[in-house]
Structures are given as structure tokens and as C-alpha cells.
Amino acid sequence: MAKKKKAVINEKLCDHSPFCAAKRVCGLRAITQKTKWLFKADVPLIDRDKCVGCGKCVDYCPHRAIKMK
Ligand code: SF4
């Protein structure tokens, strides 16, 4: 059986915004992010154990930094 695809972030495309839309859209809270200061944050982390592969976050990332792999 093929392995289910899950969300993966391309760190080079991510702008590190603390207002990450993809993070907010994930209803399972599979995407978390540490904020460094008001306008800068770390690259969001995707918990592959929590991610169910719905693909919603892919559509919400304005930089197309998330792909399903
Ligand atoms: S694919 Fe769905 S469950 Fe997985 S991180 Fe994106 S929004 Fe969350």
C-alpha cells in the first residue's frame, strides 16, 4: 500500500512570517512555530504524526512553500 502524503515545508520559500496562514488553517494544530519577535519567527514545523494529509495548508501558504510528499 502506498504511503500517505503529508505536508512538508520548503524552508527556502518560507518568509518566516509569524502570521503564517498555513499554521492557522490546520485544524489539527500539526503546524507550530516559535516566534522570535513581533515580525520574525522560525520556519513553521509540521508534526508528521499529527498531519493527516488533508492538503489545506498547501492552498493557504502565499509563498507556495508547502508541498505534499
Ligand atoms: S495537510 Fe492538513 S493536517 Fe497536515 S499540516 Fe496541512 S492542514 Fe494540517
Short mmCIF file of N, CA and C and ligand atoms in Angstrom, two decimals:
data_model
loop_
_atom_site.label_atom_id
_atom_site.label_comp_id
_atom_site.label_asym_id
_atom_site.label_seq_id
_atom_site.Cartn_x
_atom_site.Cartn_y
_atom_site.Cartn_z
N MET A 1 0.84 -1.20 0.00
CA MET A 1 0.00 0.00 0.00
C MET A 1 0.88 1.26 0.00
N ALA A 2 0.52 2.23 -0.82
CA ALA A 2 1.32 3.47 -0.91
C ALA A 2 1.22 4.27 0.39
N LYS A 3 2.35 4.86 0.77
CA LYS A 3 2.37 5.68 1.98
C LYS A 3 1.61 6.98 1.73
N LYS A 4 0.81 7.40 2.72
CA LYS A 4 0.02 8.62 2.56
C LYS A 4 0.93 9.85 2.56
N LYS A 5 0.65 10.78 1.64
CA LYS A 5 1.45 12.00 1.56
C LYS A 5 1.11 12.94 2.70
N LYS A 6 2.14 13.62 3.20
CA LYS A 6 1.95 14.59 4.28
C LYS A 6 2.62 15.90 3.91
N ALA A 7 2.26 16.95 4.64
CA ALA A 7 2.76 18.29 4.33
C ALA A 7 4.24 18.44 4.71
N VAL A 8 4.99 19.08 3.80
CA VAL A 8 6.42 19.34 4.03
C VAL A 8 6.69 20.79 3.63
N ILE A 9 7.45 21.51 4.46
CA ILE A 9 7.75 22.92 4.18
C ILE A 9 9.12 23.06 3.53
N ASN A 10 9.18 23.87 2.47
CA ASN A 10 10.45 24.23 1.86
C ASN A 10 10.95 25.50 2.57
N GLU A 11 11.97 25.35 3.37
CA GLU A 11 12.46 26.45 4.20
C GLU A 11 12.95 27.64 3.37
N LYS A 12 13.40 27.36 2.14
CA LYS A 12 13.93 28.45 1.30
C LYS A 12 12.81 29.35 0.78
N LEU A 13 11.61 28.81 0.62
CA LEU A 13 10.50 29.61 0.10
C LEU A 13 9.73 30.31 1.22
N CYS A 14 9.77 29.76 2.42
CA CYS A 14 9.05 30.33 3.56
C CYS A 14 9.64 31.69 3.93
N ASP A 15 8.75 32.69 4.22
CA ASP A 15 9.25 34.03 4.58
C ASP A 15 9.36 34.23 6.09
N HIS A 16 9.14 33.17 6.86
CA HIS A 16 9.29 33.21 8.33
C HIS A 16 8.32 34.18 9.00
N SER A 17 7.21 34.47 8.36
CA SER A 17 6.25 35.39 8.98
C SER A 17 5.57 34.74 10.18
N PRO A 18 5.45 35.50 11.28
CA PRO A 18 4.74 34.95 12.44
C PRO A 18 3.23 34.89 12.21
N PHE A 19 2.77 35.48 11.09
CA PHE A 19 1.34 35.46 10.78
C PHE A 19 1.00 34.36 9.77
N CYS A 20 1.76 33.29 9.80
CA CYS A 20 1.63 32.17 8.87
C CYS A 20 0.17 31.69 8.74
N ALA A 21 -0.38 31.85 7.52
CA ALA A 21 -1.77 31.45 7.28
C ALA A 21 -1.94 29.94 7.33
N ALA A 22 -0.93 29.23 6.88
CA ALA A 22 -1.00 27.76 6.86
C ALA A 22 -1.08 27.21 8.29
N LYS A 23 -0.34 27.84 9.18
CA LYS A 23 -0.34 27.43 10.58
C LYS A 23 -1.75 27.59 11.17
N ARG A 24 -2.40 28.69 10.80
CA ARG A 24 -3.73 28.97 11.38
C ARG A 24 -4.82 28.08 10.78
N VAL A 25 -4.63 27.63 9.54
CA VAL A 25 -5.70 26.86 8.90
C VAL A 25 -5.71 25.39 9.32
N CYS A 26 -4.61 24.89 9.85
CA CYS A 26 -4.57 23.48 10.22
C CYS A 26 -5.39 23.23 11.49
N GLY A 27 -6.50 22.57 11.32
CA GLY A 27 -7.41 22.30 12.42
C GLY A 27 -6.86 21.30 13.42
N LEU A 28 -5.85 20.57 13.02
CA LEU A 28 -5.26 19.56 13.91
C LEU A 28 -4.06 20.10 14.68
N ARG A 29 -3.76 21.36 14.47
CA ARG A 29 -2.60 22.02 15.10
C ARG A 29 -1.31 21.23 14.86
N ALA A 30 -1.19 20.75 13.63
CA ALA A 30 0.01 19.99 13.26
C ALA A 30 1.16 20.94 12.92
N ILE A 31 0.84 22.23 12.70
CA ILE A 31 1.88 23.20 12.35
C ILE A 31 2.11 24.13 13.53
N THR A 32 3.33 24.16 14.01
CA THR A 32 3.68 25.04 15.13
C THR A 32 4.87 25.90 14.71
N GLN A 33 5.05 26.99 15.44
CA GLN A 33 6.11 27.93 15.07
C GLN A 33 6.56 28.72 16.29
N LYS A 34 7.85 28.87 16.42
CA LYS A 34 8.38 29.69 17.51
C LYS A 34 8.52 31.13 17.00
N THR A 35 8.03 32.08 17.77
CA THR A 35 8.15 33.49 17.39
C THR A 35 9.38 34.08 18.05
N LYS A 36 10.22 34.76 17.25
CA LYS A 36 11.44 35.37 17.79
C LYS A 36 11.16 36.78 18.30
N TRP A 37 10.47 37.56 17.50
CA TRP A 37 9.99 38.87 17.92
C TRP A 37 8.80 39.20 17.04
N LEU A 38 8.22 40.36 17.20
CA LEU A 38 6.92 40.66 16.59
C LEU A 38 6.80 40.29 15.11
N PHE A 39 7.81 40.61 14.29
CA PHE A 39 7.66 40.38 12.85
C PHE A 39 8.57 39.28 12.32
N LYS A 40 9.18 38.52 13.20
CA LYS A 40 10.07 37.45 12.72
C LYS A 40 9.85 36.19 13.54
N ALA A 41 9.81 35.07 12.86
CA ALA A 41 9.60 33.80 13.56
C ALA A 41 10.44 32.72 12.89
N ASP A 42 10.54 31.58 13.52
CA ASP A 42 11.23 30.44 12.91
C ASP A 42 10.36 29.87 11.78
N VAL A 43 10.95 29.04 10.97
CA VAL A 43 10.18 28.32 9.96
C VAL A 43 9.18 27.43 10.71
N PRO A 44 7.91 27.40 10.29
CA PRO A 44 6.94 26.54 10.97
C PRO A 44 7.36 25.06 10.88
N LEU A 45 7.04 24.34 11.92
CA LEU A 45 7.34 22.91 11.94
C LEU A 45 6.05 22.13 11.74
N ILE A 46 6.11 21.08 10.93
CA ILE A 46 4.93 20.24 10.73
C ILE A 46 5.16 18.90 11.42
N ASP A 47 4.26 18.58 12.32
CA ASP A 47 4.33 17.31 13.05
C ASP A 47 3.72 16.22 12.16
N ARG A 48 4.56 15.36 11.62
CA ARG A 48 4.07 14.34 10.67
C ARG A 48 3.17 13.31 11.34
N ASP A 49 3.27 13.19 12.64
CA ASP A 49 2.37 12.25 13.34
C ASP A 49 0.96 12.83 13.45
N LYS A 50 0.87 14.17 13.57
CA LYS A 50 -0.46 14.80 13.67
C LYS A 50 -1.08 15.05 12.30
N CYS A 51 -0.26 15.33 11.29
CA CYS A 51 -0.76 15.65 9.95
C CYS A 51 -1.50 14.46 9.34
N VAL A 52 -2.72 14.74 8.83
CA VAL A 52 -3.50 13.67 8.19
C VAL A 52 -3.46 13.80 6.67
N GLY A 53 -2.70 14.79 6.17
CA GLY A 53 -2.53 14.92 4.73
C GLY A 53 -3.73 15.50 3.99
N CYS A 54 -4.49 16.38 4.67
CA CYS A 54 -5.69 16.95 4.03
C CYS A 54 -5.32 17.94 2.93
N GLY A 55 -4.13 18.55 3.01
CA GLY A 55 -3.66 19.45 1.96
C GLY A 55 -4.14 20.89 2.06
N LYS A 56 -4.92 21.21 3.09
CA LYS A 56 -5.45 22.58 3.23
C LYS A 56 -4.34 23.61 3.30
N CYS A 57 -3.30 23.31 4.08
CA CYS A 57 -2.22 24.28 4.29
C CYS A 57 -1.51 24.62 2.98
N VAL A 58 -1.48 23.70 2.04
CA VAL A 58 -0.82 23.93 0.75
C VAL A 58 -1.47 25.11 0.05
N ASP A 59 -2.80 25.18 0.10
CA ASP A 59 -3.53 26.26 -0.57
C ASP A 59 -3.40 27.59 0.16
N TYR A 60 -3.16 27.55 1.45
CA TYR A 60 -3.13 28.79 2.23
C TYR A 60 -1.77 29.44 2.30
N CYS A 61 -0.69 28.72 2.01
CA CYS A 61 0.64 29.34 2.06
C CYS A 61 0.80 30.28 0.87
N PRO A 62 0.96 31.60 1.11
CA PRO A 62 1.07 32.56 0.00
C PRO A 62 2.35 32.42 -0.80
N HIS A 63 3.34 31.71 -0.26
CA HIS A 63 4.63 31.55 -0.95
C HIS A 63 4.78 30.17 -1.58
N ARG A 64 3.73 29.39 -1.52
CA ARG A 64 3.75 28.02 -2.08
C ARG A 64 4.94 27.23 -1.50
N ALA A 65 5.17 27.41 -0.21
CA ALA A 65 6.32 26.75 0.42
C ALA A 65 5.96 25.35 0.95
N ILE A 66 4.68 24.99 0.89
CA ILE A 66 4.28 23.68 1.41
C ILE A 66 3.85 22.77 0.27
N LYS A 67 4.40 21.57 0.29
CA LYS A 67 4.05 20.55 -0.72
C LYS A 67 3.66 19.28 0.02
N MET A 68 2.91 18.42 -0.65
CA MET A 68 2.57 17.13 -0.08
C MET A 68 3.59 16.12 -0.61
N LYS A 69 4.25 15.43 0.33
CA LYS A 69 5.25 14.43 -0.08
C LYS A 69 5.05 13.13 0.67
S1 SF4 B 1 -2.01 18.72 5.36
FE1 SF4 B 1 -3.81 19.20 6.67
S2 SF4 B 1 -3.40 18.15 8.62
FE2 SF4 B 1 -1.45 18.24 7.51
S3 SF4 B 1 -0.44 20.11 8.27
FE3 SF4 B 1 -1.59 20.67 6.40
S4 SF4 B 1 -3.60 21.41 7.13
FE4 SF4 B 1 -2.62 20.24 8.84
#
